Short mmCIF file of C-alpha atoms in Angstrom, two decimals:
data_model
loop_
_atom_site.label_atom_id
_atom_site.label_comp_id
_atom_site.label_asym_id
_atom_site.label_seq_id
_atom_site.Cartn_x
_atom_site.Cartn_y
_atom_site.Cartn_z
CA UNK A 750 20.78 51.37 58.42
CA UNK A 751 24.26 50.70 57.18
CA UNK A 752 25.58 47.26 58.10
CA UNK A 753 29.29 46.66 58.39
CA UNK A 754 31.32 43.54 57.68
CA UNK A 755 30.68 42.08 61.12
CA UNK A 756 26.88 42.25 60.90
CA UNK A 757 26.51 38.46 61.15
CA UNK A 758 25.40 38.15 57.53
CA UNK A 759 27.51 36.25 55.05
CA UNK A 760 27.07 37.57 51.49
CA UNK A 761 29.68 35.20 50.05
CA UNK A 762 28.21 32.00 51.48
CA UNK A 763 26.33 29.53 49.35
CA UNK A 764 22.59 29.88 49.85
CA UNK A 765 20.77 26.95 51.44
CA UNK A 766 18.30 25.16 49.21
CA UNK A 767 14.63 26.07 49.50
CA UNK A 768 11.27 24.59 48.58
CA UNK A 769 9.52 27.91 47.95
CA UNK A 770 10.41 31.60 47.57
CA UNK A 771 8.46 34.54 48.92
CA UNK A 772 9.30 37.96 47.48
CA UNK A 773 8.70 40.63 50.13
CA UNK A 774 10.98 43.28 48.66
CA UNK A 775 9.60 46.75 49.36
CA UNK A 776 7.54 45.59 52.35
CA UNK A 777 8.37 46.65 55.90
CA UNK A 778 7.64 44.92 59.19
CA UNK A 779 5.30 43.30 59.97
CA UNK A 780 4.26 42.42 56.40
CA UNK A 781 7.14 40.01 55.57
CA UNK A 782 6.42 38.06 58.77
CA UNK A 783 2.68 37.96 58.05
CA UNK A 784 3.23 36.75 54.47
CA UNK A 785 5.79 34.19 55.64
CA UNK A 786 3.44 32.84 58.30
CA UNK A 787 0.77 32.24 55.61
CA UNK A 788 3.28 30.65 53.22
CA UNK A 789 4.73 28.39 55.92
CA UNK A 790 1.23 27.23 56.89
CA UNK A 791 0.83 25.89 53.34
CA UNK A 792 4.14 24.00 53.47
CA UNK A 793 4.95 20.60 54.99
CA UNK A 794 7.09 20.28 58.12
CA UNK A 795 10.77 20.34 57.22
CA UNK A 796 10.34 22.33 54.02
CA UNK A 797 12.31 25.56 53.67
CA UNK A 798 10.91 28.95 52.69
CA UNK A 799 13.26 31.53 51.14
CA UNK A 800 12.14 35.09 51.89
CA UNK A 801 13.54 38.04 49.91
CA UNK A 802 13.30 41.39 51.67
CA UNK A 803 14.68 44.92 51.62
CA UNK A 804 13.65 45.56 55.24
CA UNK A 805 16.92 46.18 57.15
CA UNK A 806 15.44 44.70 60.34
CA UNK A 807 14.40 41.44 58.68
CA UNK A 808 17.12 39.35 60.33
CA UNK A 809 16.05 40.36 63.85
CA UNK A 810 12.36 40.04 62.96
CA UNK A 811 12.72 36.48 61.68
CA UNK A 812 14.97 35.38 64.55
CA UNK A 813 12.27 36.56 66.97
CA UNK A 814 9.52 34.96 64.84
CA UNK A 815 11.39 31.63 64.96
CA UNK A 816 11.79 31.83 68.76
CA UNK A 817 8.03 32.33 69.13
CA UNK A 818 7.04 29.52 66.74
CA UNK A 819 8.21 26.00 65.93
CA UNK A 820 10.03 27.26 62.81
CA UNK A 821 13.82 27.57 62.44
CA UNK A 822 15.90 30.20 60.64
CA UNK A 823 18.50 28.16 58.76
CA UNK A 824 20.31 31.01 57.03
CA UNK A 825 20.40 34.75 56.51
CA UNK A 826 22.39 36.49 53.80
CA UNK A 827 22.54 39.94 52.27
CA UNK A 828 23.30 40.69 48.65
CA UNK A 829 23.45 44.42 48.05
CA UNK A 830 20.21 45.73 49.59
CA UNK A 831 18.31 42.45 49.40
CA UNK A 832 18.22 40.09 52.34
CA UNK A 833 17.57 36.37 51.99
CA UNK A 834 16.12 34.57 54.98
CA UNK A 835 15.71 30.79 54.95
CA UNK A 836 13.09 29.42 57.33
CA UNK A 837 12.49 25.70 57.91
CA UNK A 838 8.87 24.92 58.76
CA UNK A 839 8.44 23.30 62.14
CA UNK A 840 5.79 20.82 63.23
#
């Protein structure tokens, strides 16, 4: 899927800070969500997980994941074909 300039992602923005990074490049849905759920379970509330992914649907997947859980997506960016999703662990 080719994303244009108004895709809601901001490649020039400074990345939020994170407490841990999860590399899910090359994995398609639902694997990034599954791996993130496990990683977030090991983190303390308020900590931020940075997820790297090449899945073009990752932004929608994590927004839905956050709506269904107590976690919060704090930032999404795309650099070339790699997406960065920042998820703050909820309670």
